[in-house]
Coordinates of N, CA and C in Angstrom, one line a residue:
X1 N -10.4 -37.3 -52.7 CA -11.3 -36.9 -51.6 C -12.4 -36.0 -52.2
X2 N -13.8 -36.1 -51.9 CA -14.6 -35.4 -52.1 C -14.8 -34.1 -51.5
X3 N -14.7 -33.0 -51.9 CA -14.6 -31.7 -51.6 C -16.1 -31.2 -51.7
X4 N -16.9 -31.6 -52.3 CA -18.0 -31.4 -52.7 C -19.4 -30.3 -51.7
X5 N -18.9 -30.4 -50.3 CA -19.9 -30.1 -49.3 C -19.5 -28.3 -48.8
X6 N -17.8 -28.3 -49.8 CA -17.2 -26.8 -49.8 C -17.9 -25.8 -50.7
X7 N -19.0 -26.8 -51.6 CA -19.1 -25.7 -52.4 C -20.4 -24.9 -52.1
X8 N -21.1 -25.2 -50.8 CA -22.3 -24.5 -50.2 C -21.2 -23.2 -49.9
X9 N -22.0 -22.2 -49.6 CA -21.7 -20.8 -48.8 C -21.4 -21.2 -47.7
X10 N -22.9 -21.4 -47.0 CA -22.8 -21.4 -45.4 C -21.2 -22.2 -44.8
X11 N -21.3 -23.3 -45.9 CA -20.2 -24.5 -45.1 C -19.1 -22.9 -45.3
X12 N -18.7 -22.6 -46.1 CA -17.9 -22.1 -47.0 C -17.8 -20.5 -45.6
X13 N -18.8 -20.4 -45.2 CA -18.5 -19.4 -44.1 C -18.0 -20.0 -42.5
X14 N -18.7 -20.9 -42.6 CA -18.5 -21.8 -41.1 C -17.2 -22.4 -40.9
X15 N -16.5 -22.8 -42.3 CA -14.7 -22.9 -42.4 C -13.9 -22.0 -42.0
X16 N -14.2 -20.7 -43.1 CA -13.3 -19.3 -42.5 C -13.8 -18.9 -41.0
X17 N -15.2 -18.8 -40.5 CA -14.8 -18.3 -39.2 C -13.9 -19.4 -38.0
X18 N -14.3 -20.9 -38.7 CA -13.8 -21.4 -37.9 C -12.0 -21.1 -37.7
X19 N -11.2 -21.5 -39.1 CA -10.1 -21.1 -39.3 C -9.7 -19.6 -38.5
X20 N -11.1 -18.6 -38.7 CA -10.1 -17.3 -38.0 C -10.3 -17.5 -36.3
X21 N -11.3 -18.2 -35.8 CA -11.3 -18.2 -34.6 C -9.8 -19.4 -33.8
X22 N -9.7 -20.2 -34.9 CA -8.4 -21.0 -34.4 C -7.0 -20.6 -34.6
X23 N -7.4 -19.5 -35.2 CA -5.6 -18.3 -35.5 C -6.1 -17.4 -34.2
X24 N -6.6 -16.9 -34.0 CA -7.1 -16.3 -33.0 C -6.7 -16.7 -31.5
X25 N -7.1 -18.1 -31.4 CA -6.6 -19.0 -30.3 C -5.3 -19.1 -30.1
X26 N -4.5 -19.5 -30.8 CA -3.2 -19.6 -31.3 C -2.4 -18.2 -31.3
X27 N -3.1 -17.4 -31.4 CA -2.1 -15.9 -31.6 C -2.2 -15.6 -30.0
X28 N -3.3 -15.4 -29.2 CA -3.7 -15.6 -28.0 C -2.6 -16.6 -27.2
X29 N -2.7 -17.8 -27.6 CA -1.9 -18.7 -26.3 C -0.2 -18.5 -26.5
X30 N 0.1 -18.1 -28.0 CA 1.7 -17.1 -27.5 C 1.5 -16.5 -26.9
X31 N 0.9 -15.5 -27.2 CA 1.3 -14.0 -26.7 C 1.7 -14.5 -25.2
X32 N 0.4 -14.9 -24.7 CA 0.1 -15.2 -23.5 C 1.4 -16.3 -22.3
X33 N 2.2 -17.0 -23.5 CA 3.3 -18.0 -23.2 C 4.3 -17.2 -23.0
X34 N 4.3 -16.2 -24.0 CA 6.0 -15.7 -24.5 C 5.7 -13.8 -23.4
X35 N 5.2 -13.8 -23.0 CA 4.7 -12.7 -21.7 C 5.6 -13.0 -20.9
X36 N 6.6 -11.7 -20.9 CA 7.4 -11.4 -19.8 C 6.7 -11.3 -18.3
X37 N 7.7 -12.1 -17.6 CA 6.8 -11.9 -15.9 C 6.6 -10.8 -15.4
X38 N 6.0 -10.5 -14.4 CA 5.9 -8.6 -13.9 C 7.1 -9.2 -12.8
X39 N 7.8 -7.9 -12.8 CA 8.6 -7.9 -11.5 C 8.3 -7.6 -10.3
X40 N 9.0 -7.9 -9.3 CA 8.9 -8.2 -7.6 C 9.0 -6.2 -7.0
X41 N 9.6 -5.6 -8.0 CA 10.0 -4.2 -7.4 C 9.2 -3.1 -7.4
X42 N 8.5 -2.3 -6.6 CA 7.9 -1.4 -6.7 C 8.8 0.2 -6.9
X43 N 8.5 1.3 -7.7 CA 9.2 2.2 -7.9 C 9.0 3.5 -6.7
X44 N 7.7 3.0 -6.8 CA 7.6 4.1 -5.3 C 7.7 3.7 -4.0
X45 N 7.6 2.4 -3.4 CA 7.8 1.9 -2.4 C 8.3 1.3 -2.1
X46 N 9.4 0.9 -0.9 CA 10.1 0.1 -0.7 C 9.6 -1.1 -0.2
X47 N 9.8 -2.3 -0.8 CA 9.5 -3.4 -0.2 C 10.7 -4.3 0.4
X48 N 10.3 -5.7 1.5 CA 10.9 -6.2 1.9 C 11.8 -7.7 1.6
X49 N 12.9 -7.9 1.2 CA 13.1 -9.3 1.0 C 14.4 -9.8 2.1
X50 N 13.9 -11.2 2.2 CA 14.8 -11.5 3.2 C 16.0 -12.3 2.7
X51 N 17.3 -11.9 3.4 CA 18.5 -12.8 3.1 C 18.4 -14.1 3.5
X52 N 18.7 -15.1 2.1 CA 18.6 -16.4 2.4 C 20.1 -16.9 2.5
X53 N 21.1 -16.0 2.2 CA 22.4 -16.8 2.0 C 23.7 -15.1 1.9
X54 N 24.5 -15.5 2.9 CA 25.7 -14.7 2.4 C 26.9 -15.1 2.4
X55 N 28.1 -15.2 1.5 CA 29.1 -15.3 1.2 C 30.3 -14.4 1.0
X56 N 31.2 -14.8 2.2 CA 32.2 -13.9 2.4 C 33.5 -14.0 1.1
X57 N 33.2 -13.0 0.3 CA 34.2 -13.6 -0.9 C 36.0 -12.6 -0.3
X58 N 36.0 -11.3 0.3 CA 37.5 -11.2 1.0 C 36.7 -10.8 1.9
X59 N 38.1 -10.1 2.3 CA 37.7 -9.6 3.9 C 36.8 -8.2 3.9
X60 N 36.6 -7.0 2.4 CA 35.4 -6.4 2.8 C 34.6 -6.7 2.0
X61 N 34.7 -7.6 1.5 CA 33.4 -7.8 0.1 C 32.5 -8.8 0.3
X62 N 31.5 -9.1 0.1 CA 30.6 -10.1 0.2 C 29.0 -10.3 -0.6
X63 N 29.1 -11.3 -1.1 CA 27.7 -11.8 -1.9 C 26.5 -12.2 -1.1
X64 N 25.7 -11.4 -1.1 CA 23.9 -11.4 -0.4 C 23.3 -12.0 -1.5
X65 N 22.7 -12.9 -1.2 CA 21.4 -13.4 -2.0 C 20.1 -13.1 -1.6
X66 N 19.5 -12.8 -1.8 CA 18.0 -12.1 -1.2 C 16.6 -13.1 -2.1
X67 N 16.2 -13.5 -1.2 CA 14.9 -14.6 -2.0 C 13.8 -13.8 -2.6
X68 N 13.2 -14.0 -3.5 CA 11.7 -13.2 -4.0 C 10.6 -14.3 -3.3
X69 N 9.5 -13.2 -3.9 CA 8.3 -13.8 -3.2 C 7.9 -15.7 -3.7
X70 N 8.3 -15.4 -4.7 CA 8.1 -17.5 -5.1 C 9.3 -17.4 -5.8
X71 N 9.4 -19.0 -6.0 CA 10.5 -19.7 -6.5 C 10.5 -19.2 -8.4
X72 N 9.3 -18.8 -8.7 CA 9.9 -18.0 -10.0 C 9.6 -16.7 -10.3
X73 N 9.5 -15.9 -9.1 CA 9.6 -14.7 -9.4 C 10.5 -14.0 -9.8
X74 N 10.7 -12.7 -10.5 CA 11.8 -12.2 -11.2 C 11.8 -10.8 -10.5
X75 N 13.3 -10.4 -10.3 CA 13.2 -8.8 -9.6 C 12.5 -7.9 -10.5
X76 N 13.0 -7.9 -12.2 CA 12.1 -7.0 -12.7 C 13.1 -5.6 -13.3
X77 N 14.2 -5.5 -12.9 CA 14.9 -4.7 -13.0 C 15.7 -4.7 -14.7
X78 N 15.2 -3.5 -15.5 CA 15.8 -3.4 -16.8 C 17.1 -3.4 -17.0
X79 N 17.7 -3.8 -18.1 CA 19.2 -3.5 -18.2 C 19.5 -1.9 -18.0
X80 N 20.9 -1.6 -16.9 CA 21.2 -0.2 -17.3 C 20.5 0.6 -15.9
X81 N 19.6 -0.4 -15.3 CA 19.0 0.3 -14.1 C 19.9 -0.2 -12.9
X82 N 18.7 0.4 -11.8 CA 20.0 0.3 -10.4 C 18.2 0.3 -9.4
X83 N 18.6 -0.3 -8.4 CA 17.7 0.0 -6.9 C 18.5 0.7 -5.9
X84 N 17.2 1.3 -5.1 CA 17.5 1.9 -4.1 C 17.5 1.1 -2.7
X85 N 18.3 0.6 -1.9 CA 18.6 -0.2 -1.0 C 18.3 0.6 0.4
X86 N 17.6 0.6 1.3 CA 17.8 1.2 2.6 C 17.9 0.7 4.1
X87 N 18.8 1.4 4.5 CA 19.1 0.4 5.9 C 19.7 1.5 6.9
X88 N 20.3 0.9 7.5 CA 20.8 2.2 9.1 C 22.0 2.2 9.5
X89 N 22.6 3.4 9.3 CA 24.0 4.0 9.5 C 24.6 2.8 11.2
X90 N 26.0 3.8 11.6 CA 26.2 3.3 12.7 C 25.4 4.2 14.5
X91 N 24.6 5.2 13.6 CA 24.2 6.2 14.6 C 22.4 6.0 14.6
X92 N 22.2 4.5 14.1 CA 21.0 4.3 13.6 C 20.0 5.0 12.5
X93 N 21.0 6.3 12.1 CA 20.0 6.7 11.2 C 19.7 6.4 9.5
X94 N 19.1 6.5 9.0 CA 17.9 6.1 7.5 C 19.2 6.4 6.9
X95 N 19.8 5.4 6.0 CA 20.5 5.3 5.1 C 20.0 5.1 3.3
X96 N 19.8 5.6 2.6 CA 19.2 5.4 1.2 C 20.3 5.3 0.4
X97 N 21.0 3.6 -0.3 CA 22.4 4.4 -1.4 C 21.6 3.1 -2.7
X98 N 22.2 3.6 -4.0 CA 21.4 2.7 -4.8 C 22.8 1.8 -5.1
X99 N 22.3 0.8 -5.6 CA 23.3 -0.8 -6.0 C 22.7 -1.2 -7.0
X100 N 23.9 -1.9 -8.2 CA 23.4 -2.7 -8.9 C 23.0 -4.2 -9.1
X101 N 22.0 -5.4 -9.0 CA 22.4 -6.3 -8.4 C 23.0 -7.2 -9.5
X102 N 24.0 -8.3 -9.3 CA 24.6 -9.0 -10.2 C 23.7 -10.0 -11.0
X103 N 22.5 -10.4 -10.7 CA 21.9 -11.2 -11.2 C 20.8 -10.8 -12.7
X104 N 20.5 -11.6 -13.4 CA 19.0 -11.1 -14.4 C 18.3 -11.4 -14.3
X105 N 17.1 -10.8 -14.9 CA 15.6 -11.9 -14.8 C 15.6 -13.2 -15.4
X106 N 16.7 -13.2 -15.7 CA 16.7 -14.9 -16.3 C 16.9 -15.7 -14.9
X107 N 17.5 -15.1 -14.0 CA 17.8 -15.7 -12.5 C 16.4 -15.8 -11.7
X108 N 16.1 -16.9 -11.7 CA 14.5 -16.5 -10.9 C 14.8 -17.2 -9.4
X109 N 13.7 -16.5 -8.7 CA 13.7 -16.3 -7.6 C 14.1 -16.0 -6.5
X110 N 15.5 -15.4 -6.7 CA 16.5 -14.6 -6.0 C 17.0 -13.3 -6.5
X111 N 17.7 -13.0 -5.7 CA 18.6 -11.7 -7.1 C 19.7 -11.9 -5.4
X112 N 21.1 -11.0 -5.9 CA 22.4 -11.1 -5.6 C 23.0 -9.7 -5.5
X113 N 23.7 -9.4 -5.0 CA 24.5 -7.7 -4.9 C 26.2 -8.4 -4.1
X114 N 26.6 -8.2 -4.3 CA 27.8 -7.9 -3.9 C 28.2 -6.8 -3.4
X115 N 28.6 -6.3 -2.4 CA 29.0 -5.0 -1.5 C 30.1 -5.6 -1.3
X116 N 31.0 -3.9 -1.3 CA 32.2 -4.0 -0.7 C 31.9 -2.8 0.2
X117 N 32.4 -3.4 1.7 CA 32.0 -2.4 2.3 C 33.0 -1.6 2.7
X118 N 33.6 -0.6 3.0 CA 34.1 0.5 3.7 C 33.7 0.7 5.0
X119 N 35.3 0.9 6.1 CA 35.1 1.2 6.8 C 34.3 2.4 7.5
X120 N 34.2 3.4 7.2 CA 33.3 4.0 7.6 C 32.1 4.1 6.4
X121 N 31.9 3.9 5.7 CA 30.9 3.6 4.8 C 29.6 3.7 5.6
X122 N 28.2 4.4 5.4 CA 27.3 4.4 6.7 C 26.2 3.4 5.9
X123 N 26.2 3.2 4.5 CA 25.7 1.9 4.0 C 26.3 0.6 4.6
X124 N 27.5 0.8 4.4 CA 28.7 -0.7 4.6 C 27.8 -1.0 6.0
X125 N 27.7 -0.2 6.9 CA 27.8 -0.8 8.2 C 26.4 -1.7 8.7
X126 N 25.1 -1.2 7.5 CA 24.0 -2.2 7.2 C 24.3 -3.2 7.1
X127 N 25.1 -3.1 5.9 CA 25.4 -4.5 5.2 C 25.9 -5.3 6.3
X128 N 27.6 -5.2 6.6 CA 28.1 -6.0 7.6 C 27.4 -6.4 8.8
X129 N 26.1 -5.6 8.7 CA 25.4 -6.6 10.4 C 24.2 -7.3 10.2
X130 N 23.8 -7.4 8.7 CA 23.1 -8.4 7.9 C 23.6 -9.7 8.2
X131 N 22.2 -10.2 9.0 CA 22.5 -12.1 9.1 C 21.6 -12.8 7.8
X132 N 21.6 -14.0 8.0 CA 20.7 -14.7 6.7 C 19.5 -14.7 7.9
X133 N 18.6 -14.6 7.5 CA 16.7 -14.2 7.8 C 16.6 -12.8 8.0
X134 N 17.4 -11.9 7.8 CA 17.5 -10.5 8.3 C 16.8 -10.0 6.6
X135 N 15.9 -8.7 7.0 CA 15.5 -8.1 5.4 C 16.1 -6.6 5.1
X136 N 16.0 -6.8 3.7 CA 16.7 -5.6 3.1 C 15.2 -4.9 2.4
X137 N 15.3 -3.6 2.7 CA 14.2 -2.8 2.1 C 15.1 -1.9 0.9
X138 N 14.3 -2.3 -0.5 CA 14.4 -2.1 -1.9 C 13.5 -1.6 -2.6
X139 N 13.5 -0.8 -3.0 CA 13.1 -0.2 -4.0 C 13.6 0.2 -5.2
X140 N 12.8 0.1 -6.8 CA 13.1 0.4 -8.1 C 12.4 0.0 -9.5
X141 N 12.5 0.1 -10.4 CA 14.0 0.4 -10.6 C 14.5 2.0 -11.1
X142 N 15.4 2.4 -10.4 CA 15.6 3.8 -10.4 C 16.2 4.2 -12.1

């Protein structure tokens, strides 16, 4: 193969920049691939997700699944953390207790908690009157 047209400058500069603008490109479309999603949780404010599915696992325990905004969003929540859950006692008043939920960001587009509730519990009594389309207001990650 004749190499011969490498031995100009100009060619000889028009290679390297091209080579660094195609490492460039390439370092760019990882980064950009391998980019963790943002999460669905705000830390200051409580937002809303609605229950798509509950499962009575005994008689006080039970698995909520709660949908995110699209089918691959991720709650967002680091290992080691917790959210703040709020809902309304049996006297209607502002309940605030934090939960961990069972699922990880590798789970997309849902996340999951399991409560066991207690009878007088004034979180439990949220939970237990949770139907599926009903929303849980969340906040975190604490």
């Amino acid at each position: 193969m004749d190499l011969e047209f490498l031995q100009s400058m100009e060619v000889q500069i028009l290679v390297g920049v091209g080579v660094a603008v195609l490492a460039i490109l390439v370092a760019a479309a990882y980064l950009f691939s391998s980019r963790k999603p943002k999460g669905c949780l705000d830390p200051e404010n409580f937002r809303e997700f609605k229950l798509v599915k509950r499962q009575q696992l005994s008689h006080n325990v039970a698995k909520f699944t709660f949908e995110l905004p699209t089918p691959t969003s991720v709650l967002g929540l680091p290992i080691g953390q917790h959210i703040s859950c709020r809902g309304k006692d049996s006297q209607g008043e502002e309940v605030i207790k934090p939960y961990t939920p069972t699922t990880l960001d590798s789970d997309v587009g849902h996340f999951e908690l399991v409560i066991k509730m207690y009878p007088q519990g004034r979180m439990s009594h949220h939970f237990r009157e949770l139907r599926v389309g009903d929303y849980l207001a969340v906040k975190g990650p604490k």
